[in-house]
Coordinates of C-alpha atoms and ligand atoms in Angstrom, one line a residue:
X1 CA 119.8 24.7 -67.7
X2 CA 120.3 26.7 -64.6
X3 CA 121.8 24.8 -61.6
X4 CA 120.3 26.2 -58.4
X5 CA 122.0 26.1 -55.0
X6 CA 119.4 26.2 -52.3
X7 CA 120.3 27.1 -48.7
X8 CA 119.2 24.5 -46.1
X9 CA 120.0 23.5 -42.5
X10 CA 120.6 20.1 -40.8
X11 CA 117.5 18.1 -39.8
X12 CA 117.8 15.8 -36.9
X13 CA 117.5 12.0 -37.0
X14 CA 118.5 11.3 -40.6
X15 CA 120.5 8.2 -39.6
X16 CA 120.0 5.2 -41.9
X17 CA 118.8 2.1 -40.0
X18 CA 119.0 -1.6 -40.9
X19 CA 117.9 -0.8 -44.5
X20 CA 118.1 2.9 -45.4
X21 CA 116.3 5.9 -43.9
X22 CA 112.7 5.2 -42.9
X23 CA 110.3 7.7 -41.6
X24 CA 106.6 8.6 -41.7
X25 CA 105.7 9.7 -45.2
X26 CA 104.6 13.1 -43.9
X27 CA 108.1 13.6 -42.4
X28 CA 109.7 12.9 -45.8
X29 CA 107.3 15.4 -47.3
X30 CA 108.4 18.2 -45.0
X31 CA 110.4 21.0 -46.7
X32 CA 114.0 19.9 -47.5
X33 CA 113.7 16.6 -45.6
X34 CA 114.3 14.4 -48.7
X35 CA 116.6 16.9 -50.4
X36 CA 118.9 17.1 -47.4
X37 CA 119.3 13.3 -47.3
X38 CA 119.9 13.0 -51.0
X39 CA 122.4 15.8 -51.0
X40 CA 124.2 14.2 -48.0
X41 CA 124.4 11.0 -50.0
X42 CA 126.0 12.8 -53.0
X43 CA 128.4 14.5 -50.6
X44 CA 129.3 11.2 -48.9
X45 CA 130.2 9.6 -52.1
X46 CA 132.4 12.4 -53.3
X47 CA 129.8 14.3 -55.4
X48 CA 127.7 13.3 -58.4
X49 CA 129.7 14.9 -61.2
X50 CA 129.9 12.7 -64.3
X51 CA 128.4 9.7 -62.5
X52 CA 125.5 7.4 -63.4
X53 CA 122.8 6.2 -61.1
X54 CA 119.7 4.0 -61.0
X55 CA 116.5 5.3 -59.5
X56 CA 113.3 3.5 -58.8
X57 CA 110.9 2.4 -56.0
X58 CA 108.2 0.2 -54.9
X59 CA 105.4 2.5 -56.1
X60 CA 104.2 3.5 -52.7
X61 CA 102.7 7.0 -52.0
X62 CA 105.2 9.8 -52.7
X63 CA 107.3 7.5 -54.9
X64 CA 106.7 9.5 -58.0
X65 CA 107.2 13.0 -56.5
X66 CA 110.4 11.8 -54.7
X67 CA 111.8 10.5 -58.0
X68 CA 111.3 13.8 -59.7
X69 CA 113.1 15.5 -56.9
X70 CA 116.0 13.1 -57.0
X71 CA 116.3 13.4 -60.8
X72 CA 116.6 17.1 -60.6
X73 CA 119.1 16.9 -57.8
X74 CA 121.2 14.4 -59.7
X75 CA 121.2 16.9 -62.6
X76 CA 122.1 19.7 -60.2
X77 CA 125.0 17.6 -58.9
X78 CA 126.3 17.1 -62.4
X79 CA 125.4 13.4 -62.9
X80 CA 125.7 12.3 -66.6
X81 CA 122.9 9.7 -66.7
X82 CA 120.2 8.2 -64.6
X83 CA 118.4 5.0 -65.4
X84 CA 114.8 5.0 -64.1
X85 CA 112.1 2.3 -64.1
X86 CA 109.0 3.1 -66.1
X87 CA 106.5 5.0 -63.9
X88 CA 109.2 5.0 -61.3
X89 CA 108.8 1.3 -60.6
X90 CA 111.8 -1.0 -59.7
X91 CA 111.9 -3.8 -57.2
X92 CA 114.9 -3.8 -54.9
X93 CA 116.5 -6.8 -56.6
X94 CA 115.8 -5.4 -60.1
X95 CA 117.4 -2.1 -59.1
X96 CA 120.4 -4.0 -57.7
X97 CA 120.7 -5.9 -61.0
X98 CA 120.5 -2.7 -63.1
X99 CA 123.3 -1.0 -61.0
X100 CA 125.5 -4.0 -61.8
X101 CA 124.5 -4.6 -65.4
X102 CA 125.1 -1.0 -66.3
X103 CA 128.1 -0.5 -64.1
X104 CA 126.6 2.6 -62.6
X105 CA 128.0 4.4 -59.5
X106 CA 125.1 3.3 -57.4
X107 CA 121.4 3.8 -57.1
X108 CA 118.5 5.2 -55.0
X109 CA 115.8 2.8 -54.1
X110 CA 112.6 4.4 -52.7
X111 CA 110.9 2.0 -50.3
X112 CA 110.0 1.3 -46.7
X113 CA 109.8 -2.4 -47.8
X114 CA 107.4 -4.4 -45.6
X115 CA 106.2 -1.3 -43.8
X116 CA 102.7 -0.1 -44.9
X117 CA 102.5 2.8 -47.4
X118 CA 100.3 5.9 -47.7
X119 CA 100.4 9.5 -46.6
X120 CA 99.9 8.4 -43.0
X121 CA 102.2 5.4 -43.2
X122 CA 105.9 4.9 -44.1
X123 CA 108.4 6.0 -46.7
X124 CA 112.1 5.3 -47.1
X125 CA 115.2 5.9 -49.2
X126 CA 118.1 3.5 -49.6
X127 CA 121.4 4.2 -51.4
X128 CA 123.0 1.2 -53.0
X129 CA 126.7 1.3 -54.0
X130 CA 128.3 0.3 -57.3
X131 CA 128.3 -3.4 -56.4
X132 CA 124.5 -3.2 -56.3
X133 CA 124.4 -3.7 -52.5
X134 CA 123.1 -1.6 -49.7
X135 CA 125.6 1.1 -48.6
X136 CA 127.9 -0.5 -46.0
X137 CA 128.1 0.9 -42.5
X138 CA 131.2 3.0 -43.3
X139 CA 129.2 4.8 -46.0
X140 CA 126.0 5.2 -44.0
X141 CA 128.1 6.8 -41.3
X142 CA 129.4 9.3 -43.8
X143 CA 126.0 10.0 -45.1
X144 CA 124.7 10.6 -41.5
X145 CA 127.6 12.9 -40.8
X146 CA 126.9 14.9 -43.9
X147 CA 123.2 15.4 -42.8
X148 CA 124.6 17.0 -39.6
X149 CA 126.6 19.7 -41.4
X150 CA 124.6 20.3 -44.6
X151 CA 124.2 24.0 -45.6
X152 CA 122.9 23.7 -49.2
X153 CA 121.7 21.4 -51.8
X154 CA 121.9 21.5 -55.6
X155 CA 119.1 21.0 -58.0
X156 CA 117.9 22.4 -61.4
X157 CA 115.0 24.5 -62.3
X158 CA 113.2 22.1 -64.7
X159 CA 109.8 20.7 -65.4
X160 CA 109.0 17.1 -64.3
X161 CA 110.1 14.5 -66.8
X162 CA 107.7 12.0 -68.3
X163 CA 108.4 8.6 -66.9
X164 CA 105.4 6.9 -68.4
X165 CA 107.1 5.9 -71.6
X166 CA 110.2 3.7 -72.1
X167 CA 112.8 5.8 -73.9
X168 CA 115.3 8.7 -73.4
X169 CA 114.6 12.1 -72.0
X170 CA 116.9 14.9 -70.9
X171 CA 117.1 17.2 -67.9
X172 CA 119.6 19.8 -69.1
X173 CA 122.8 17.9 -69.8
X174 CA 121.8 14.8 -68.0
X175 CA 120.3 11.8 -69.9
X176 CA 117.4 10.0 -68.3
X177 CA 116.9 6.5 -69.6
X178 CA 113.4 5.2 -68.8
X179 CA 113.5 1.4 -68.9
X180 CA 111.0 -1.4 -68.6
X181 CA 111.3 -2.5 -64.9
X182 CA 111.0 -6.2 -65.7
X183 CA 112.9 -6.9 -68.9
X184 CA 116.6 -7.1 -67.6
X185 CA 115.5 -8.8 -64.4
X186 CA 113.6 -11.4 -66.3
X187 CA 116.5 -12.1 -68.6
X188 CA 118.7 -12.6 -65.5
X189 CA 116.2 -15.2 -64.1
X190 CA 116.1 -17.0 -67.4
X191 CA 119.9 -17.3 -67.3
X192 CA 119.9 -18.7 -63.8
X193 CA 117.1 -21.3 -63.9
X194 CA 115.8 -24.1 -66.1
X195 CA 112.7 -22.4 -67.5
X196 CA 112.0 -25.4 -69.7
X197 CA 111.8 -27.7 -66.7
X198 CA 109.5 -25.2 -64.8
X199 CA 107.3 -24.8 -67.9
X200 CA 107.0 -28.5 -67.9
X201 CA 106.0 -28.5 -64.3
X202 CA 103.1 -26.1 -64.9
X203 CA 102.2 -27.9 -68.2
X204 CA 101.8 -31.0 -66.1
X205 CA 99.2 -29.5 -63.9
X206 CA 101.2 -28.0 -61.0
X207 CA 99.2 -25.3 -59.3
X208 CA 100.4 -22.2 -57.5
X209 CA 99.2 -19.0 -56.0
X210 CA 101.5 -16.1 -55.8
X211 CA 100.3 -13.2 -53.7
X212 CA 102.0 -10.0 -54.7
X213 CA 100.3 -8.1 -51.8
X214 CA 99.5 -5.1 -54.1
X215 CA 103.2 -4.3 -54.1
X216 CA 106.0 -4.1 -56.6
X217 CA 106.5 -7.8 -57.4
X218 CA 103.1 -8.0 -59.3
X219 CA 104.4 -7.0 -62.7
X220 CA 107.5 -9.2 -62.3
X221 CA 105.6 -12.3 -61.1
X222 CA 102.9 -11.9 -63.8
X223 CA 105.4 -11.6 -66.6
X224 CA 107.6 -14.4 -65.4
X225 CA 105.2 -16.9 -63.9
X226 CA 102.1 -16.4 -66.1
X227 CA 104.0 -15.1 -69.2
X228 CA 107.3 -16.9 -69.6
X229 CA 106.5 -20.0 -67.5
X230 CA 103.0 -20.7 -68.6
X231 CA 101.3 -20.7 -65.2
X232 CA 97.5 -20.2 -65.7
X233 CA 96.1 -16.6 -65.5
X234 CA 95.1 -15.9 -62.0
X235 CA 98.1 -17.6 -60.5
X236 CA 99.3 -14.2 -59.4
X237 CA 96.9 -12.3 -57.2
X238 CA 97.0 -8.7 -56.0
X239 CA 99.4 -8.2 -58.9
X240 CA 98.9 -4.5 -59.5
X241 CA 101.1 -2.2 -57.3
X242 CA 99.0 0.3 -55.4
X243 CA 100.2 3.4 -53.6
X244 CA 98.8 2.1 -50.3
X245 CA 99.2 -1.6 -51.0
X246 CA 95.5 -1.9 -50.7
X247 CA 95.8 -0.6 -47.1
X248 CA 97.6 -3.9 -46.3
X249 CA 100.9 -4.7 -44.6
X250 CA 103.1 -6.0 -47.5
X251 CA 105.0 -8.3 -45.3
X252 CA 105.0 -12.0 -46.5
X253 CA 104.5 -13.9 -43.3
X254 CA 101.6 -16.1 -41.9
X255 CA 100.1 -13.1 -40.1
X256 CA 100.1 -10.4 -42.9
X257 CA 99.6 -12.9 -45.8
X258 CA 96.7 -14.6 -43.9
X259 CA 94.4 -15.1 -47.0
X260 CA 97.2 -17.1 -48.7
X261 CA 97.9 -19.1 -45.5
X262 CA 94.2 -19.9 -45.1
X263 CA 94.0 -21.1 -48.7
X264 CA 97.2 -23.2 -48.3
X265 CA 95.8 -24.9 -45.2
X266 CA 92.4 -25.6 -46.8
X267 CA 91.3 -28.5 -49.0
X268 CA 91.4 -26.1 -52.0
X269 CA 95.1 -25.5 -51.6
X270 CA 97.3 -25.4 -54.7
X271 CA 100.6 -27.3 -54.8
X272 CA 102.6 -24.2 -53.7
X273 CA 101.9 -20.7 -52.3
X274 CA 104.3 -17.8 -52.3
X275 CA 104.2 -14.1 -51.5
X276 CA 106.6 -11.2 -51.5
X277 CA 106.9 -7.8 -49.8
X278 CA 106.6 -4.2 -50.6
X279 CA 109.8 -3.9 -52.6
X280 CA 110.1 -7.5 -53.8
X281 CA 113.1 -8.6 -51.8
X282 CA 111.4 -11.0 -49.3
X283 CA 109.5 -14.2 -50.0
X284 CA 107.2 -16.6 -48.2
X285 CA 107.0 -20.2 -49.3
X286 CA 104.1 -22.5 -48.3
X287 CA 103.4 -26.0 -49.4
X288 CA 100.0 -27.6 -49.3
X289 CA 99.3 -27.7 -45.6
X290 CA 102.9 -26.8 -44.8
X291 CA 104.4 -23.4 -44.0
X292 CA 108.2 -23.4 -44.6
X293 CA 110.0 -21.1 -42.1
X294 CA 112.4 -18.7 -43.8
X295 CA 115.4 -20.3 -42.0
X296 CA 114.3 -23.8 -43.2
X297 CA 113.8 -22.4 -46.7
X298 CA 117.3 -21.1 -46.8
X299 CA 118.7 -24.5 -45.7
X300 CA 116.6 -26.4 -48.2
X301 CA 117.5 -24.0 -51.1
X302 CA 121.2 -24.3 -50.2
X303 CA 121.0 -28.1 -50.0
X304 CA 119.3 -28.3 -53.4
X305 CA 120.7 -25.3 -55.3
X306 CA 122.9 -27.6 -57.5
X307 CA 119.7 -28.7 -59.2
X308 CA 119.4 -25.3 -60.9
X309 CA 121.8 -24.5 -63.8
X310 CA 123.4 -21.4 -62.1
X311 CA 124.5 -23.4 -59.1
X312 CA 125.3 -26.7 -60.8
X313 CA 128.9 -26.5 -59.8
X314 CA 128.0 -26.1 -56.1
X315 CA 128.2 -23.2 -53.6
X316 CA 131.2 -21.4 -52.4
X317 CA 129.7 -20.9 -49.0
X318 CA 126.5 -19.9 -47.1
X319 CA 125.9 -16.8 -45.0
X320 CA 123.0 -16.2 -42.6
X321 CA 122.2 -13.3 -40.3
X322 CA 122.8 -14.1 -36.6
X323 CA 119.2 -14.4 -35.6
X324 CA 118.5 -16.9 -38.4
X325 CA 118.4 -20.5 -37.3
X326 CA 121.3 -22.8 -37.5
X327 CA 119.6 -25.0 -40.2
X328 CA 121.8 -23.7 -43.0
X329 CA 125.0 -24.2 -40.9
X330 CA 124.2 -27.9 -40.9
X331 CA 123.9 -27.9 -44.7
X332 CA 127.2 -26.0 -45.0
X333 CA 128.9 -28.5 -42.7
X334 CA 127.6 -31.5 -44.8
X335 CA 128.7 -29.8 -48.0
X336 CA 132.1 -28.9 -46.5
X337 CA 131.8 -25.3 -47.5
X338 CA 132.2 -22.0 -45.6
X339 CA 129.5 -20.8 -43.2
X340 CA 129.2 -17.2 -42.0
X341 CA 127.1 -15.5 -39.4
X342 CA 126.6 -11.8 -40.0
X343 CA 124.6 -9.0 -38.3
X344 CA 121.0 -8.4 -39.4
X345 CA 120.6 -6.6 -42.7
X346 CA 121.7 -7.4 -46.2
X347 CA 124.5 -4.8 -46.2
X348 CA 126.7 -7.3 -44.3
X349 CA 126.5 -9.9 -47.1
X350 CA 128.0 -7.7 -49.8
X351 CA 131.7 -8.1 -48.9
X352 CA 131.3 -11.9 -48.6
X353 CA 129.6 -12.1 -52.0
X354 CA 132.0 -9.7 -53.7
X355 CA 134.9 -11.8 -52.3
X356 CA 133.4 -15.0 -53.6
X357 CA 133.3 -16.5 -50.1
X358 CA 129.6 -17.3 -50.3
X359 CA 127.0 -18.0 -53.0
X360 CA 123.7 -18.0 -51.0
X361 CA 122.6 -15.8 -48.1
X362 CA 119.5 -15.6 -46.0
X363 CA 117.7 -14.1 -43.1
X364 CA 115.0 -15.3 -40.8
X365 CA 112.8 -12.4 -41.9
X366 CA 112.1 -14.1 -45.2
X367 CA 115.0 -12.8 -47.2
X368 CA 117.0 -15.1 -49.4
X369 CA 119.3 -14.4 -52.2
X370 CA 122.5 -15.3 -54.0
X371 CA 125.5 -13.8 -55.8
X372 CA 123.3 -12.9 -58.8
X373 CA 122.6 -9.5 -57.3
X374 CA 123.6 -7.8 -54.0
X375 CA 120.1 -7.8 -52.4
X376 CA 117.7 -10.4 -51.2
X377 CA 115.4 -11.4 -53.9
X378 CA 111.8 -12.7 -53.4
X379 CA 111.0 -14.0 -56.8
X380 CA 114.5 -15.5 -57.2
X381 CA 113.7 -17.7 -54.1
X382 CA 110.3 -18.7 -55.6
X383 CA 111.9 -19.6 -58.9
X384 CA 114.7 -21.7 -57.2
X385 CA 112.0 -23.6 -55.3
X386 CA 110.1 -24.2 -58.6
X387 CA 113.3 -25.4 -60.3
X388 CA 113.9 -27.8 -57.4
X389 CA 110.3 -29.0 -57.4
X390 CA 110.5 -29.5 -61.2
X391 CA 113.6 -31.7 -60.9
X392 CA 112.8 -33.6 -57.7
X393 CA 109.1 -34.1 -58.6
X394 CA 108.1 -34.2 -55.0
X395 CA 105.8 -31.9 -52.9
X396 CA 107.1 -29.0 -50.9
X397 CA 106.2 -30.8 -47.7
X398 CA 108.0 -34.0 -48.7
X399 CA 111.1 -32.1 -49.5
X400 CA 111.1 -30.4 -46.2
X401 CA 110.3 -33.6 -44.3
X402 CA 113.3 -35.3 -46.0
X403 CA 115.5 -32.4 -45.2
X404 CA 114.6 -32.7 -41.5
X405 CA 115.2 -36.5 -41.6
X406 CA 118.7 -35.8 -42.9
X407 CA 119.7 -32.8 -40.8
X408 CA 117.2 -32.7 -37.9
X409 CA 114.8 -29.8 -37.4
X410 CA 115.4 -26.4 -36.1
X411 CA 112.1 -25.3 -34.5
X412 CA 111.9 -21.6 -34.9
X413 CA 109.7 -18.6 -34.2
X414 CA 110.1 -14.8 -33.9
X415 CA 108.1 -12.7 -31.4
X416 CA 107.8 -9.0 -32.1
X417 CA 106.8 -6.5 -29.3
X418 CA 105.9 -3.4 -31.2
X419 CA 105.6 0.3 -30.1
X420 CA 107.5 -0.3 -26.8
X421 CA 108.5 3.0 -25.2
X422 CA 112.1 3.6 -26.4
X423 CA 113.5 4.1 -22.9
X424 CA 111.9 0.9 -21.6
X425 CA 113.2 -1.1 -24.6
X426 CA 116.7 0.4 -24.0
X427 CA 116.5 -0.4 -20.3
X428 CA 115.6 -4.0 -21.0
X429 CA 118.5 -4.4 -23.4
X430 CA 121.0 -2.7 -21.1
X431 CA 119.9 -4.7 -18.0
X432 CA 120.2 -7.9 -20.1
X433 CA 123.7 -7.0 -21.2
X434 CA 124.7 -6.4 -17.6
X435 CA 123.6 -9.9 -16.7
X436 CA 125.3 -11.7 -19.5
X437 CA 128.6 -12.5 -17.7
X438 CA 127.0 -14.4 -14.9
X439 CA 124.5 -16.4 -16.9
X440 CA 126.4 -19.5 -18.1
X441 CA 125.5 -22.5 -15.9
X442 CA 122.3 -21.0 -14.5
X443 CA 119.0 -22.9 -14.9
X444 CA 115.7 -21.3 -15.8
X445 CA 112.9 -23.8 -15.6
X446 CA 114.1 -26.9 -17.4
X447 CA 116.9 -25.4 -19.4
X448 CA 120.4 -24.3 -18.5
X449 CA 122.3 -21.5 -20.1
X450 CA 125.4 -22.7 -22.0
X451 CA 126.7 -19.4 -23.3
X452 CA 125.6 -15.8 -23.3
X453 CA 127.1 -12.9 -25.2
X454 CA 126.4 -9.8 -27.3
X455 CA 127.1 -10.4 -31.0
X456 CA 129.9 -8.4 -32.5
X457 CA 130.9 -9.0 -36.1
X458 CA 134.4 -8.9 -37.5
X459 CA 134.0 -8.6 -41.3
X460 CA 136.5 -11.2 -42.7
X461 CA 137.0 -9.2 -45.9
X462 CA 137.6 -5.6 -44.8
X463 CA 138.3 -6.1 -41.1
X464 CA 135.6 -3.7 -40.0
X465 CA 133.9 -4.4 -36.7
X466 CA 130.2 -4.0 -36.0
X467 CA 129.3 -4.0 -32.3
X468 CA 126.0 -4.4 -30.4
X469 CA 124.3 -6.6 -32.9
X470 CA 122.0 -8.4 -30.6
X471 CA 122.2 -10.6 -27.4
X472 CA 122.4 -14.3 -27.9
X473 CA 121.8 -16.9 -25.3
X474 CA 122.5 -20.6 -26.1
X475 CA 121.0 -23.3 -23.9
X476 CA 122.3 -26.8 -23.2
X477 CA 120.3 -29.2 -25.5
X478 CA 120.2 -27.0 -28.6
X479 CA 118.0 -24.1 -27.6
X480 CA 118.8 -20.5 -28.4
X481 CA 117.2 -17.1 -27.7
X482 CA 118.2 -13.9 -29.4
X483 CA 117.2 -10.4 -28.4
X484 CA 117.6 -7.2 -30.5
X485 CA 115.8 -4.0 -31.3
X486 CA 114.5 -3.4 -34.8
X487 CA 116.2 -0.9 -37.0
X488 CA 113.4 -0.4 -39.5
X489 CA 110.5 0.9 -37.4
X490 CA 109.2 4.4 -37.5
X491 CA 107.4 4.6 -34.1
X492 CA 108.8 3.8 -30.6
X493 CA 110.9 0.6 -30.4
X494 CA 110.2 -2.9 -31.6
X495 CA 111.8 -5.6 -29.5
X496 CA 112.4 -8.8 -31.4
X497 CA 112.8 -12.1 -29.5
X498 CA 114.0 -15.0 -31.7
X499 CA 113.5 -18.5 -30.4
X500 CA 115.0 -21.7 -31.6
X501 CA 115.2 -25.3 -30.5
X502 CA 117.1 -28.0 -32.4
X503 CA 115.5 -31.5 -32.5
X504 CA 118.7 -33.4 -33.0
X505 CA 118.9 -35.9 -35.9
X506 CA 116.9 -38.5 -34.1
X507 CA 114.5 -36.2 -32.3
X508 CA 110.8 -35.6 -32.8
X509 CA 110.2 -33.8 -36.2
X510 CA 106.5 -33.1 -36.0
X511 CA 105.9 -31.2 -32.8
X512 CA 103.9 -28.1 -32.7
X513 CA 106.4 -25.2 -33.1
X514 CA 105.2 -23.1 -30.1
X515 CA 105.2 -26.2 -27.9
X516 CA 108.7 -27.2 -28.9
X517 CA 109.8 -23.7 -28.0
X518 CA 108.0 -23.4 -24.7
X519 CA 111.1 -24.0 -22.5
X520 CA 113.3 -21.6 -24.3
X521 CA 110.6 -19.0 -24.5
X522 CA 110.0 -19.2 -20.7
X523 CA 113.7 -18.9 -19.9
X524 CA 114.2 -16.0 -22.4
X525 CA 111.3 -14.0 -20.9
X526 CA 112.5 -14.6 -17.4
X527 CA 116.1 -13.7 -18.1
X528 CA 115.3 -10.4 -19.6
X529 CA 112.7 -9.6 -17.0
X530 CA 110.2 -8.8 -19.7
X531 CA 107.0 -8.7 -17.7
X532 CA 108.4 -6.2 -15.2
X533 CA 110.3 -4.0 -17.7
X534 CA 107.8 -3.7 -20.6
X535 CA 104.6 -4.8 -18.8
X536 CA 103.8 -7.8 -21.1
X537 CA 105.1 -11.1 -22.4
X538 CA 102.5 -11.5 -25.2
X539 CA 103.9 -10.3 -28.5
X540 CA 102.0 -8.3 -31.1
X541 CA 103.2 -10.6 -34.0
X542 CA 104.4 -14.1 -34.0
X543 CA 106.0 -15.4 -37.1
Ligands
VG1_1 C1 114.2 -6.2 -40.6 C2 114.6 -7.6 -40.7 C3 115.9 -7.8 -41.4 C4 115.8 -7.2 -42.8 C5 115.4 -5.7 -42.7 C6 115.1 -5.1 -44.0 O1 115.1 -5.4 -39.9 O2 114.6 -8.2 -39.4 O3 116.2 -9.1 -41.4 O4 117.1 -7.2 -43.4 O5 114.1 -5.7 -41.9 O6 114.2 -5.9 -44.8 P1 114.9 -5.0 -38.3 O7 116.1 -4.1 -38.0 O8 113.6 -4.3 -38.3 O9 114.9 -6.3 -37.6 V1 113.4 -5.2 -46.0 O10 112.6 -6.3 -46.9 O11 112.6 -4.5 -45.3 O12 114.2 -3.9 -46.6
CO2 CO1 111.9 -5.6 -48.5

């Protein structure tokens, strides 16, 4: 088969963000846009010759066409084998697992995760390295550099391959192995959890609704919950992946998963509600009448993980992203294990997991995971919850209440200000940075600043330093506000304000969250001069 070398020229702005390169779908469809980024990735890892890769995506619009392009480019770059999910489908955690299981040289995951899909919405590409985790910053920097000097890309002149049937096909000398997207992942879950106990839970009448949000988790959740675990048919809703996610926003939080929230707060609520995002790495957990914040969920999972077979011997340590609440730190302290605070984004957990320093990781944005893969894993979190419920035989809400009684409660909320003019957002952040040194000791309303700094991370494994990872302001009395700009948006800037207030062990546990955060919120908005600089203090989305 003829390898073609096609001349191209650098395209601006191909810098991977928090989680891969994300742009409007139409941008990705422009001539050579995808090809340049893929070739830059091959160049950054020292070429594709003789290597093996995993390729798959969340099924959004352009997924299938992009996969054909990547397969031909892998062949053009001399790869020996590519493993692809049937119909191009692979959830992010399943792709991470396949990379590790098959000891491949990495993988391409096509997704813009929780961002909407469709020709007028978003698309994305992520490269994961051979440990199964998102490319670390050193590698994404090399990829970006390569996009700035690219002159040609390699592909082959071949027909599209049929990905609709499991089996083997060839593109020239390259083997393409089309695999069932669920099979290996399901086997991994069965090895981690007590499926008999969870089957017993469902057999005993436990009820659940899992909202797959028309995204990639549908086939996984249906096979595992309804198939292997015996949950009644209809437990999984919106379970068929659609190219536009049913025109929804596949982000599992109380705003975008409102139908599920409404059900869980009603008299008809099942025992547990759960949802996951576009690419299946996020999760939302709701008990009957009780939403569990992702930060609390991480803490509860860490405190109870020993009840599941995989974690029976305890955890090595816990890591959380900096904006995530301190709830899991309290668990780590009680267990006497390591506790790590990393920048936002799963790529920072990889080294800690590889080095065996931590077992469980999580983010406030509804991502939790463990050392079983190198990505966050939505269904894994749901199964760990189910395993814990099956052993403790209590409700979700009782487990959370008991957790708060033991550790105190970290009231928590995130405010998103979307589509802010980029220069205004940058100005707000730079003026805030300029104020940090003088803030300690100053009072704002009823709260006083204890410390203020910009988060910089020193990776304890490889010694790399990541600067400018968000501004954090701690208040006397257990409050905290964090400010950072999103790295996953495709339009303007999104300012995120993360608010937290610790109750103390003897404090009130049943306050309204927004009321509990009122002082910290007022102080945060005043300190960053929000009203003047971006013209509003009301966020677009509160989670
Ligand atoms: C957001 C979240 C972050 C998460 C990232 C990718 O990033 O805040 O916690 O790791 O999305 O999630 P940002 O930079 O917009 O705040 V996923 O499920 O989208 O790939
Ligand atoms: Co995701």
